[in-house]
Coordinates of C-alpha atoms in Angstrom, one line a residue:
X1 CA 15.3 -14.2 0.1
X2 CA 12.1 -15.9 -1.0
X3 CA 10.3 -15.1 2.0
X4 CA 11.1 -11.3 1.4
X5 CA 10.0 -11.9 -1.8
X6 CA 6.7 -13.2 -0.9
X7 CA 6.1 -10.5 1.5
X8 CA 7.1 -7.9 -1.0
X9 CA 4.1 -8.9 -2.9
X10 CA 1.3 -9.2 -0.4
X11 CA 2.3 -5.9 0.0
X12 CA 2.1 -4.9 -3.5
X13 CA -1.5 -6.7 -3.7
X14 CA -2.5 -4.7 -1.0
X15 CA -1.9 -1.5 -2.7
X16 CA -3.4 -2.4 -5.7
X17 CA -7.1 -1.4 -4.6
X18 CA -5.5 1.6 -3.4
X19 CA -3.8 2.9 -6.4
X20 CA -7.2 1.0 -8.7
X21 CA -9.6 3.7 -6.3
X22 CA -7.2 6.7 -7.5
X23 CA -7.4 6.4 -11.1
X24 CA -11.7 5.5 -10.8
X25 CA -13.2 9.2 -12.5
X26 CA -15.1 10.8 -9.5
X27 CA -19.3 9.4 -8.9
X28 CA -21.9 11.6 -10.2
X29 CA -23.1 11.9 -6.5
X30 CA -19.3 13.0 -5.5
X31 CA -19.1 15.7 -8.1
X32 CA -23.0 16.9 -7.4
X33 CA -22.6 16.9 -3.5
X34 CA -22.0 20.9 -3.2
X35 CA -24.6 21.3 -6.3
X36 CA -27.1 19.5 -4.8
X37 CA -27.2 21.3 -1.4
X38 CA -27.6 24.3 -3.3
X39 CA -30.1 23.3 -5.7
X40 CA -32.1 21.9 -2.9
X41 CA -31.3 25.1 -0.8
X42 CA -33.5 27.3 -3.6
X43 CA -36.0 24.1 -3.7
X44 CA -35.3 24.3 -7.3
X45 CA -35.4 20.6 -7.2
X46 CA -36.1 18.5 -4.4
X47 CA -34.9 15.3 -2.1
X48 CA -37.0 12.4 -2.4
X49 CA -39.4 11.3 0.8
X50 CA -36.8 9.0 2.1
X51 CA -34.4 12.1 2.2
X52 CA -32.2 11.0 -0.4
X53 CA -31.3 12.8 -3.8
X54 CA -30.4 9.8 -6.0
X55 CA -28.5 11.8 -8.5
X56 CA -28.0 8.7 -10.8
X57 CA -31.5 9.3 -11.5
X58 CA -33.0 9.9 -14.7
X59 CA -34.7 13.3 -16.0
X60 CA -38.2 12.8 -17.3
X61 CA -39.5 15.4 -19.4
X62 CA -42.6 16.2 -16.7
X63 CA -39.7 16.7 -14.2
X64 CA -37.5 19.1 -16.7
X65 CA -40.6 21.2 -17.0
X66 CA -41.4 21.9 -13.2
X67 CA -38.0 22.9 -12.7
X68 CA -37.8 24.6 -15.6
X69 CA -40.4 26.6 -14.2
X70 CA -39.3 27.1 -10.8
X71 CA -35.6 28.4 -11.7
X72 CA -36.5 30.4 -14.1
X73 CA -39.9 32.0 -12.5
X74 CA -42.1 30.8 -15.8
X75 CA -45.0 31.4 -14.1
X76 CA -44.8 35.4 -13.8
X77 CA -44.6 35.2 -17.7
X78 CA -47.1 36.6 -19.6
X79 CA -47.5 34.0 -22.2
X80 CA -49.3 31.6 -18.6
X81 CA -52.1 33.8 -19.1
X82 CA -53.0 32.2 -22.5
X83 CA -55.9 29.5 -22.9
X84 CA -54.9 26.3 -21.8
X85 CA -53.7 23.4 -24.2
X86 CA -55.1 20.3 -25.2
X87 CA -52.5 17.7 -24.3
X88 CA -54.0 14.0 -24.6
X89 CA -51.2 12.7 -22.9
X90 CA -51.3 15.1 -19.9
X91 CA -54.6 15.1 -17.8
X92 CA -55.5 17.7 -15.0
X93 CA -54.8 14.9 -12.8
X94 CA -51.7 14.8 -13.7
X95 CA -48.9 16.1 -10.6
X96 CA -47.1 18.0 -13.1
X97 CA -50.4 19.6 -15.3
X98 CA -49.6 23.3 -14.6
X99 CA -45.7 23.3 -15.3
X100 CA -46.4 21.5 -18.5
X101 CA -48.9 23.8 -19.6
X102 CA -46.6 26.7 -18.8
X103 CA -43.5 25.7 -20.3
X104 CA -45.5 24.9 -23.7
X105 CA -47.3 28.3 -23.3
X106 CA -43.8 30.1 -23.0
X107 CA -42.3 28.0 -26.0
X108 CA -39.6 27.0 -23.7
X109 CA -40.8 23.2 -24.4
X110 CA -42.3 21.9 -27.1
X111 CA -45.2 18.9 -27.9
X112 CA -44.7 16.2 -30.1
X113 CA -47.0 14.5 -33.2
X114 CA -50.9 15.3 -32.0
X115 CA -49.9 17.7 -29.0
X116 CA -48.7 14.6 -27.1
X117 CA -45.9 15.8 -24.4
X118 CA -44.4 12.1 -23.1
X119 CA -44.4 13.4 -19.9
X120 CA -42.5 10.1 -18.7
X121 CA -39.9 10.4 -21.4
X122 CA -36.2 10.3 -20.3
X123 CA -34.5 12.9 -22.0
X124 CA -30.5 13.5 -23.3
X125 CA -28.0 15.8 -22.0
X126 CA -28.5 17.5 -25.0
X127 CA -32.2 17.4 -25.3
X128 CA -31.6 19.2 -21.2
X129 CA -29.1 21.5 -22.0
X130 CA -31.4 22.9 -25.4
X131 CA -34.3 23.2 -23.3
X132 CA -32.7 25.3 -20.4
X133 CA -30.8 27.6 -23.1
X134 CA -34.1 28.3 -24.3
X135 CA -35.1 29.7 -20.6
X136 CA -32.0 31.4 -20.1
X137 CA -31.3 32.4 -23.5
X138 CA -29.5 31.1 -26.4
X139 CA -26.6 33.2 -27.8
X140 CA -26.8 33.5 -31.3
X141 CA -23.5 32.9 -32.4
X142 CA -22.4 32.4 -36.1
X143 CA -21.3 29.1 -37.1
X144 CA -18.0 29.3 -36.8
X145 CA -17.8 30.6 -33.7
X146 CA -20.3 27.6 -32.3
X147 CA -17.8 25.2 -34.4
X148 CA -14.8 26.9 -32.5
X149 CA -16.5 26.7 -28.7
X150 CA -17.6 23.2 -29.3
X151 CA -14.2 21.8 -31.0
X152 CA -12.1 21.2 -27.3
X153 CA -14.8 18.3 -26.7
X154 CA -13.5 15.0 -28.1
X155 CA -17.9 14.2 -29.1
X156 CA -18.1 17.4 -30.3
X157 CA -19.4 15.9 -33.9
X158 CA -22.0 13.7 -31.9
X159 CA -23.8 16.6 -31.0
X160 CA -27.3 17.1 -33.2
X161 CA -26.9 20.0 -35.5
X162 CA -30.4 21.7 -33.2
X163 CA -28.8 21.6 -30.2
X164 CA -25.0 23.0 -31.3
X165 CA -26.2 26.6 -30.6
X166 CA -27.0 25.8 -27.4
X167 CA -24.9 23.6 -25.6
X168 CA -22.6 26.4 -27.4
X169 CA -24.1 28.6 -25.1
X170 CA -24.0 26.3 -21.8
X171 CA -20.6 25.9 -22.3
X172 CA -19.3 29.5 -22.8
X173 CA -21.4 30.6 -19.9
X174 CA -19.9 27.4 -17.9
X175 CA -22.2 25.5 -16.9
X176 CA -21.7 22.3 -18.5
X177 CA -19.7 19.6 -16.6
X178 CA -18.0 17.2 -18.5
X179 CA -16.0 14.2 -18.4
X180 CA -11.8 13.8 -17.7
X181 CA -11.2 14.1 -21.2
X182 CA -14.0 17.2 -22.0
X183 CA -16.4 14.9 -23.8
X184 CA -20.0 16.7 -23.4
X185 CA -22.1 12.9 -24.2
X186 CA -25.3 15.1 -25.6
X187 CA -27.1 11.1 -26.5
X188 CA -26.3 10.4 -22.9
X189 CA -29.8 10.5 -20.5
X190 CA -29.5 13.5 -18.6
X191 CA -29.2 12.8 -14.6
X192 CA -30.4 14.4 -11.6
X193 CA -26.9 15.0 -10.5
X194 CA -26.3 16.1 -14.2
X195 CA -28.9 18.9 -13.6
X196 CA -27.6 19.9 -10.1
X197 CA -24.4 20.8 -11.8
X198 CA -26.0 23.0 -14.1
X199 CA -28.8 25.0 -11.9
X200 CA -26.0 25.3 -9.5
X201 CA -23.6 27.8 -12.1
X202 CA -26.5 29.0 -13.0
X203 CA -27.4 29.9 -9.4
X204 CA -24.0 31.2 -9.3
X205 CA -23.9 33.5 -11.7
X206 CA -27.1 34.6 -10.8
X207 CA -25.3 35.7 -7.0
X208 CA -22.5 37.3 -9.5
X209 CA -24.3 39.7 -11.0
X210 CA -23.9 43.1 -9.3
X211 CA -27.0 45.0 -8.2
X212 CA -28.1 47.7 -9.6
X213 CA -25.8 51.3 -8.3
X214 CA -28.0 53.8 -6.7
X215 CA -26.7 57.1 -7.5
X216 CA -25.9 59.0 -4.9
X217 CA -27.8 62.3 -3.7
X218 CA -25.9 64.9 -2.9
X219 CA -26.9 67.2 -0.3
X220 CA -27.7 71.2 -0.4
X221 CA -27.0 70.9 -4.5
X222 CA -28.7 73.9 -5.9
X223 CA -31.7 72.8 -8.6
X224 CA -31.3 73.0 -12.4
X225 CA -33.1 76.0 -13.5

């Protein structure tokens, strides 16, 4: 009986890791994996030189603004054609000079005290999520419909009152990704893998949206007079 016993609960230890793995919320890079093959498939954003993605990466703001540019084609704006800005913080040197200039130029970022731009500054999810409803578009929704969208999310109130409009947007179109419970974390850094989710519905609602019907001739039809 007590060696039963004992064996019953080596065996019980040895499921423990088992049933411990199940309950574990998925890894950014597991959730991002079909994102990220996509994103990269557009060259919206990029693997690193050792061919890796690193999803658990960080967003600087210099980084938001190239890809900014390249997903939503800021360059064949107008606005680009405007003087360029004085930003101390930004040289010509820098990699990411042009985008920078372009997304100020379009209004779809904006500087800081002095026309400094931090182009090395992390930024939130909703800092992210504000900036790229600015590109696509933000919705302009009353209040209490932006109250109503945002209410399933258990951080709802945690969101800044700036940003509510937009992440209201984001989420109605569907392409926020949150966590097990719905929690949106705006104050959370925004990742890599975080922005591979959200170019990717993007991406795919782009591929949704039916082209343009050509009407159809039809043949021998006598002229209007």
């Amino acid at each position: 009986m007590r060696q039963f016993s004992i064996i019953s609960l080596v065996a019980l230890l040895q499921s423990l890791p088992v049933i411990a793995q199940a309950q574990v919320p998925p890894t950014a890079s597991a959730i991002a994996s079909d994102s990220i093959q996509k994103v990269v498939a557009t060259k919206w954003m990029t693997n690193f030189s050792d061919g890796n993605f690193y999803p658990e990466r960080l967003i600087t703001r210099a980084e938001l603004a190239t890809i900014m540019v390249k997903a939503f084609r800021l360059d064949k704006r107008q606005a680009v054609s405007k003087q360029n800005l004085v930003i101390p913080d930004v040289t010509p040197t820098n990699w990411a000079f042009d985008d920078i200039q372009i997304v100020l130029k379009t209004d779809i970022m904006k500087g800081y005290r002095s026309n400094m731009f931090f182009p090395n500054q992390r930024v939130t999810r909703a800092e992210a999520f504000a900036i790229f409803a600015q590109a696509y578009g933000v919705f302009q929704f009353p209040d209490d419909t932006v109250n109503e969208t945002l209410s399933p999310s258990p951080d709802q109130a945690s969101i800044p009152a700036w940003a509510r409009k937009a992440i209201a947007t984001v989420v109605t179109e569907g392409f926020i990704n949150t966590d097990a419970q719905g929690n949106i974390a705006p104050l959370r850094p925004m990742t890599r893998g975080d922005m591979a989710y959200l170019l990717s519905k993007y991406l795919q609602r782009q591929q949704q949206q039916p082209e343009t019907p050509e009407v159809p001739s039809i043949p021998n039809s006598p002229e209007s007079p």
